[in-house]
Amino acid sequence: MSAAVPGIPAPAFRRVLLAWYTASKRDLPWRRSNAFYPVWLSEVMLQQTRVEAVIPYYLRFLERWPSVEALAGAPETDVLAAWSGLGYYRRARNLHRAAAQMAAGGLPATHEQVLALPGAGTYTAAAIASIALGLPHAAVDGNVTRVVARLTNDASETTSPGARRRIAEAARALLDTRRPGDFNQAMMELGAVICLPRTPACGRCPVETFCAARAAGTAPELPVKLRKQKTRDVRLDLVVFENERGVFLMRRSSAERRLADFWELPEKKLLRGARCRRLREFRHQIVNDRLRVAVWTSRAAPPPEGRWFSFAELDGVPLTTVTRKALDARIPSGAGK
Ligand code: SF4
């Protein structure tokens, strides 16, 4: 049994929050079914990724691979190609491995079995177990951490072990064990649309009367976070070789496991001073690297390692997000953004 959260009568809090969620939740495609496969697929895709970016990928995956067995039976390169542009590619490899595991051994039935799937961390396992299996596990992501830190007016740094423990305990104490999936989604929804990071919309908040930070006037300053690591400015020059055979790409080094099997444009420095013409420039951020990417073209011979891909083929090739952006309109249908 979880301890109560001081100042928050849990039954009343649950009632108000769930009534608000039922009436106002966004119509997101993964909310149309609580079946294991779509819930699991959406939770893996949503890790560190915005809802708007996930929606087209989620719909395409479900259409192309409508079951765990179908996904398990696909070649890994097809899954990586379909994932291209969504980032954090380790998730795609784990998704494929987990699908194979489930196709062989059956779908998980317990929280521990969900947690044992490749790529399922504490938060993801709790979200899947509660939504798809109805099991009483509180899912604590960044949104829920912010909501709970404000509800309890917790001004400690949220990544400290003490604060993590307190926030997890409070989330567990508030959880509605009869509707854990809806409750977890309601807390996340509150953080996503009302209890926003810089400007919480307290005046529209369904649980305003329960909130200690609102009463204390400290909501906009919470939660307290460690300063972010400094970002680095990185310059990248990529060359598009293009002719009637298509586009020339090089395979990412297999030593770099995260992006092994992905294809990308050659860097200009490999051309050893050959003449290039500048096409355009764009910016892209990867974790702490702020990239300024210049796209060039050249009539020189491409580097010896690599191969040509026809434009029609490009959609089925695992491309790094930067490559996909650099090729832009040359990719025929849109697996990418
Ligand atoms: Fe967040 Fe404000 Fe609602 Fe408190 S009252 S939970 S700070 S939006």
Coordinates of N, CA and C in Angstrom, one line a residue, residues 58-186:
Y58 N 3.8 5.8 -36.8 CA 2.9 4.8 -36.1 C 1.9 4.3 -37.1
L59 N 1.2 5.2 -37.8 CA 0.2 4.7 -38.8 C 0.8 3.8 -39.9
R60 N 2.0 4.3 -40.4 CA 2.6 3.5 -41.4 C 3.1 2.1 -41.0
F61 N 3.7 2.1 -39.7 CA 4.1 0.8 -39.2 C 2.9 -0.2 -39.1
L62 N 1.8 0.3 -38.5 CA 0.6 -0.5 -38.2 C 0.0 -1.0 -39.5
E63 N 0.1 -0.2 -40.6 CA -0.5 -0.6 -41.8 C 0.4 -1.7 -42.5
R64 N 1.7 -1.4 -42.4 CA 2.6 -2.3 -43.1 C 2.8 -3.6 -42.3
W65 N 2.9 -3.5 -41.0 CA 3.1 -4.7 -40.1 C 2.0 -4.7 -39.0
P66 N 0.8 -5.2 -39.4 CA -0.3 -5.1 -38.5 C -0.2 -6.0 -37.2
S67 N 0.8 -6.8 -37.1 CA 0.9 -7.7 -35.9 C 2.3 -7.9 -35.5
V68 N 2.5 -8.3 -34.3 CA 3.9 -8.7 -33.8 C 4.6 -9.6 -34.7
E69 N 3.8 -10.6 -35.2 CA 4.4 -11.7 -36.1 C 4.8 -11.1 -37.4
A70 N 4.0 -10.2 -37.9 CA 4.4 -9.5 -39.2 C 5.7 -8.7 -39.0
L71 N 5.8 -8.0 -37.9 CA 6.9 -7.1 -37.7 C 8.2 -8.0 -37.5
A72 N 8.0 -9.1 -36.7 CA 9.1 -10.0 -36.5 C 9.6 -10.7 -37.8
G73 N 8.7 -10.9 -38.7 CA 9.1 -11.5 -40.0 C 9.7 -10.6 -41.0
A74 N 9.8 -9.3 -40.7 CA 10.4 -8.3 -41.6 C 11.9 -8.3 -41.5
P75 N 12.6 -8.1 -42.6 CA 14.1 -7.9 -42.5 C 14.4 -6.7 -41.7
E76 N 15.5 -6.7 -40.9 CA 15.8 -5.6 -40.0 C 16.0 -4.3 -40.8
T77 N 16.6 -4.4 -42.0 CA 16.9 -3.2 -42.8 C 15.6 -2.6 -43.2
D78 N 14.5 -3.3 -43.5 CA 13.2 -2.7 -43.8 C 12.7 -1.9 -42.6
V79 N 12.8 -2.5 -41.4 CA 12.3 -1.8 -40.2 C 13.1 -0.5 -40.0
L80 N 14.5 -0.6 -40.2 CA 15.3 0.6 -40.1 C 14.9 1.7 -41.1
A81 N 14.7 1.2 -42.3 CA 14.3 2.1 -43.4 C 13.0 2.8 -43.1
A82 N 12.0 2.1 -42.6 CA 10.7 2.7 -42.2 C 10.9 3.6 -41.0
W83 N 11.9 3.4 -40.2 CA 12.1 4.2 -39.0 C 12.9 5.5 -39.4
S84 N 13.5 5.5 -40.5 CA 14.4 6.6 -40.9 C 13.7 7.9 -40.7
G85 N 14.4 8.8 -40.0 CA 13.9 10.1 -39.8 C 13.3 10.3 -38.4
L86 N 13.0 9.2 -37.7 CA 12.4 9.3 -36.3 C 13.5 9.4 -35.3
G87 N 14.8 9.1 -35.6 CA 15.9 9.2 -34.7 C 16.0 8.1 -33.6
Y88 N 17.0 8.2 -32.8 CA 17.3 7.2 -31.8 C 17.1 5.8 -32.3
Y89 N 17.9 5.4 -33.2 CA 17.7 4.2 -34.0 C 17.8 2.9 -33.2
R90 N 18.5 3.0 -32.1 CA 18.5 1.8 -31.2 C 17.1 1.3 -30.9
R91 N 16.2 2.2 -30.9 CA 14.8 1.8 -30.6 C 14.3 0.9 -31.7
A92 N 14.6 1.2 -32.9 CA 14.1 0.4 -34.0 C 14.7 -1.1 -34.0
R93 N 16.0 -1.1 -33.6 CA 16.6 -2.5 -33.5 C 16.0 -3.2 -32.3
N94 N 15.8 -2.5 -31.2 CA 15.1 -3.2 -30.1 C 13.7 -3.6 -30.4
L95 N 13.0 -2.8 -31.1 CA 11.6 -3.1 -31.5 C 11.6 -4.4 -32.3
H96 N 12.5 -4.5 -33.2 CA 12.5 -5.7 -34.0 C 12.9 -6.9 -33.2
R97 N 13.9 -6.8 -32.3 CA 14.3 -7.9 -31.5 C 13.1 -8.3 -30.5
A98 N 12.5 -7.3 -30.0 CA 11.3 -7.6 -29.1 C 10.2 -8.3 -29.8
A99 N 10.0 -7.9 -31.0 CA 8.9 -8.5 -31.8 C 9.2 -10.0 -32.0
A100 N 10.5 -10.3 -32.4 CA 10.9 -11.7 -32.6 C 10.7 -12.5 -31.3
Q101 N 11.1 -11.8 -30.2 CA 11.0 -12.5 -28.9 C 9.5 -12.8 -28.6
M102 N 8.6 -11.9 -28.9 CA 7.2 -12.1 -28.6 C 6.5 -13.1 -29.6
A103 N 7.0 -13.0 -30.8 CA 6.4 -13.9 -31.9 C 6.8 -15.4 -31.5
A104 N 7.9 -15.6 -30.9 CA 8.4 -16.9 -30.5 C 7.8 -17.3 -29.2
G105 N 7.7 -16.4 -28.2 CA 7.3 -16.8 -26.8 C 6.0 -16.3 -26.4
G106 N 5.3 -15.6 -27.2 CA 4.0 -15.1 -26.8 C 4.1 -13.7 -26.2
L107 N 2.9 -13.0 -26.1 CA 2.9 -11.6 -25.5 C 3.1 -11.6 -24.0
P108 N 3.7 -10.6 -23.5 CA 3.9 -10.6 -22.0 C 2.5 -10.5 -21.3
A109 N 2.5 -11.1 -20.1 CA 1.2 -11.0 -19.3 C 1.5 -10.3 -18.0
T110 N 2.7 -10.1 -17.6 CA 3.0 -9.4 -16.4 C 4.0 -8.2 -16.6
H111 N 4.1 -7.4 -15.6 CA 4.9 -6.2 -15.7 C 6.4 -6.7 -15.9
E112 N 6.8 -7.7 -15.2 CA 8.2 -8.2 -15.3 C 8.5 -8.7 -16.7
Q113 N 7.5 -9.3 -17.3 CA 7.7 -9.8 -18.7 C 7.8 -8.6 -19.7
V114 N 7.0 -7.5 -19.4 CA 7.1 -6.3 -20.3 C 8.5 -5.7 -20.1
L115 N 8.9 -5.6 -18.8 CA 10.2 -5.0 -18.5 C 11.4 -5.8 -19.2
A116 N 11.2 -7.1 -19.4 CA 12.2 -7.9 -20.0 C 12.3 -7.8 -21.5
L117 N 11.4 -7.0 -22.1 CA 11.5 -6.9 -23.6 C 12.7 -5.9 -23.9
P118 N 13.4 -6.2 -24.9 CA 14.5 -5.3 -25.3 C 14.0 -3.9 -25.5
G119 N 14.6 -2.9 -24.9 CA 14.2 -1.5 -25.1 C 13.2 -1.0 -24.1
A120 N 12.6 -1.8 -23.3 CA 11.6 -1.4 -22.3 C 12.2 -1.0 -21.0
G121 N 12.3 0.3 -20.7 CA 12.9 0.8 -19.4 C 11.7 0.9 -18.4
T122 N 12.0 1.4 -17.2 CA 11.0 1.5 -16.2 C 9.8 2.2 -16.6
Y123 N 9.9 3.4 -17.2 CA 8.7 4.1 -17.6 C 7.9 3.4 -18.7
T124 N 8.6 3.0 -19.7 CA 7.9 2.3 -20.8 C 7.1 1.1 -20.3
A125 N 7.8 0.3 -19.5 CA 7.2 -1.0 -19.0 C 5.9 -0.6 -18.2
A126 N 6.0 0.4 -17.3 CA 4.9 0.8 -16.5 C 3.7 1.3 -17.4
A127 N 4.1 2.1 -18.4 CA 3.0 2.6 -19.3 C 2.3 1.4 -20.0
I128 N 3.1 0.5 -20.6 CA 2.5 -0.6 -21.4 C 1.7 -1.5 -20.4
A129 N 2.3 -1.8 -19.3 CA 1.6 -2.8 -18.4 C 0.3 -2.2 -17.9
S130 N 0.3 -0.9 -17.7 CA -1.0 -0.3 -17.2 C -2.0 -0.1 -18.3
I131 N -1.6 0.3 -19.4 CA -2.5 0.6 -20.5 C -3.0 -0.7 -21.2
A132 N -2.1 -1.5 -21.5 CA -2.5 -2.7 -22.3 C -2.9 -3.9 -21.4
L133 N -2.3 -4.0 -20.2 CA -2.6 -5.1 -19.3 C -3.5 -4.8 -18.1
G134 N -3.7 -3.4 -17.9 CA -4.5 -3.0 -16.7 C -3.8 -3.2 -15.4
L135 N -2.5 -3.3 -15.4 CA -1.8 -3.6 -14.1 C -1.4 -2.2 -13.4
P136 N -1.5 -2.3 -12.1 CA -1.3 -1.0 -11.3 C 0.1 -0.5 -11.2
H137 N 0.7 0.0 -12.2 CA 2.1 0.5 -12.1 C 2.0 2.0 -12.6
A138 N 2.6 2.9 -11.8 CA 2.6 4.3 -12.1 C 3.7 4.6 -13.1
A139 N 3.4 5.2 -14.2 CA 4.4 5.6 -15.2 C 4.9 7.0 -15.0
V140 N 6.2 7.1 -14.8 CA 6.7 8.5 -14.4 C 7.7 8.9 -15.5
D141 N 7.2 9.7 -16.4 CA 8.1 10.3 -17.5 C 8.3 11.8 -17.1
G142 N 8.9 12.5 -18.0 CA 9.2 13.9 -17.8 C 8.0 14.8 -17.4
N143 N 6.9 14.5 -18.2 CA 5.7 15.2 -17.9 C 5.1 15.0 -16.5
V144 N 5.1 13.7 -16.2 CA 4.5 13.3 -14.8 C 5.5 13.8 -13.7
T145 N 6.8 13.8 -13.9 CA 7.7 14.3 -12.9 C 7.4 15.8 -12.7
R146 N 7.2 16.6 -13.8 CA 6.9 18.0 -13.6 C 5.5 18.2 -12.9
V147 N 4.5 17.4 -13.2 CA 3.2 17.6 -12.6 C 3.3 17.3 -11.1
V148 N 4.0 16.2 -10.8 CA 4.0 15.8 -9.4 C 4.9 16.7 -8.6
A149 N 6.0 17.2 -9.2 CA 6.9 18.1 -8.4 C 6.1 19.4 -8.1
R150 N 5.2 19.8 -9.0 CA 4.4 21.0 -8.7 C 3.2 20.7 -7.8
L151 N 2.6 19.6 -8.0 CA 1.5 19.2 -7.0 C 2.0 19.2 -5.6
T152 N 3.2 18.7 -5.4 CA 3.7 18.6 -4.0 C 4.7 19.7 -3.7
N153 N 4.8 20.7 -4.6 CA 5.7 21.8 -4.4 C 7.1 21.4 -4.0
D154 N 7.6 20.4 -4.7 CA 9.0 19.8 -4.4 C 10.0 20.6 -5.1
A155 N 10.8 21.4 -4.4 CA 11.8 22.3 -5.0 C 13.2 21.7 -5.1
S156 N 13.3 20.3 -4.9 CA 14.7 19.8 -5.0 C 14.9 19.4 -6.5
E157 N 16.2 19.2 -6.8 CA 16.6 19.0 -8.2 C 16.1 17.6 -8.6
T158 N 15.3 17.5 -9.7 CA 14.5 16.3 -9.9 C 15.2 15.1 -10.3
T159 N 16.5 15.2 -10.7 CA 17.3 14.0 -11.0 C 18.0 13.5 -9.8
S160 N 17.9 14.2 -8.7 CA 18.6 13.6 -7.4 C 17.8 12.4 -7.0
P161 N 18.6 11.4 -6.4 CA 17.9 10.2 -6.0 C 16.7 10.4 -5.1
G162 N 16.9 11.3 -4.1 CA 15.8 11.6 -3.1 C 14.6 12.1 -3.8
A163 N 14.7 13.1 -4.8 CA 13.5 13.6 -5.5 C 12.9 12.6 -6.3
R164 N 13.7 11.8 -7.0 CA 13.2 10.7 -7.9 C 12.3 9.8 -7.1
R165 N 12.8 9.4 -5.9 CA 12.1 8.4 -5.0 C 10.8 9.1 -4.5
R166 N 10.9 10.3 -4.1 CA 9.6 11.0 -3.6 C 8.6 11.1 -4.7
I167 N 9.0 11.5 -5.9 CA 8.1 11.7 -7.0 C 7.5 10.3 -7.4
A168 N 8.3 9.3 -7.5 CA 7.8 8.0 -7.8 C 6.8 7.5 -6.7
E169 N 7.1 7.8 -5.5 CA 6.2 7.4 -4.4 C 4.8 8.1 -4.5
A170 N 4.9 9.4 -4.7 CA 3.7 10.2 -4.8 C 2.9 9.8 -6.0
A171 N 3.5 9.5 -7.2 CA 2.8 9.0 -8.3 C 2.1 7.7 -8.0
R172 N 2.8 6.8 -7.3 CA 2.2 5.5 -6.9 C 1.0 5.7 -6.0
A173 N 1.1 6.7 -5.0 CA 0.0 6.9 -4.1 C -1.2 7.5 -4.7
L174 N -1.0 8.3 -5.8 CA -2.1 8.9 -6.5 C -2.8 8.0 -7.5
L175 N -2.0 7.0 -8.0 CA -2.5 6.1 -9.0 C -3.9 5.5 -8.7
D176 N -4.8 5.6 -9.7 CA -6.0 4.9 -9.6 C -5.8 3.4 -10.0
T177 N -5.8 2.5 -9.0 CA -5.5 1.1 -9.4 C -6.6 0.4 -10.1
R178 N -7.8 1.1 -10.2 CA -8.9 0.4 -10.9 C -8.8 0.8 -12.4
R179 N -8.2 2.0 -12.7 CA -8.1 2.4 -14.1 C -6.7 3.0 -14.3
P180 N -5.7 2.1 -14.0 CA -4.3 2.6 -14.1 C -3.8 3.1 -15.4
G181 N -4.3 2.5 -16.5 CA -3.9 3.0 -17.8 C -4.4 4.4 -18.1
D182 N -5.7 4.6 -17.8 CA -6.3 5.9 -18.0 C -5.7 6.9 -17.1
F183 N -5.4 6.5 -15.9 CA -4.9 7.5 -14.9 C -3.5 7.9 -15.4
N184 N -2.6 7.0 -15.8 CA -1.3 7.3 -16.2 C -1.4 8.3 -17.5
Q185 N -2.2 7.9 -18.4 CA -2.4 8.8 -19.6 C -2.9 10.1 -19.2
A186 N -3.8 10.2 -18.2 CA -4.3 11.5 -17.8 C -3.2 12.4 -17.2

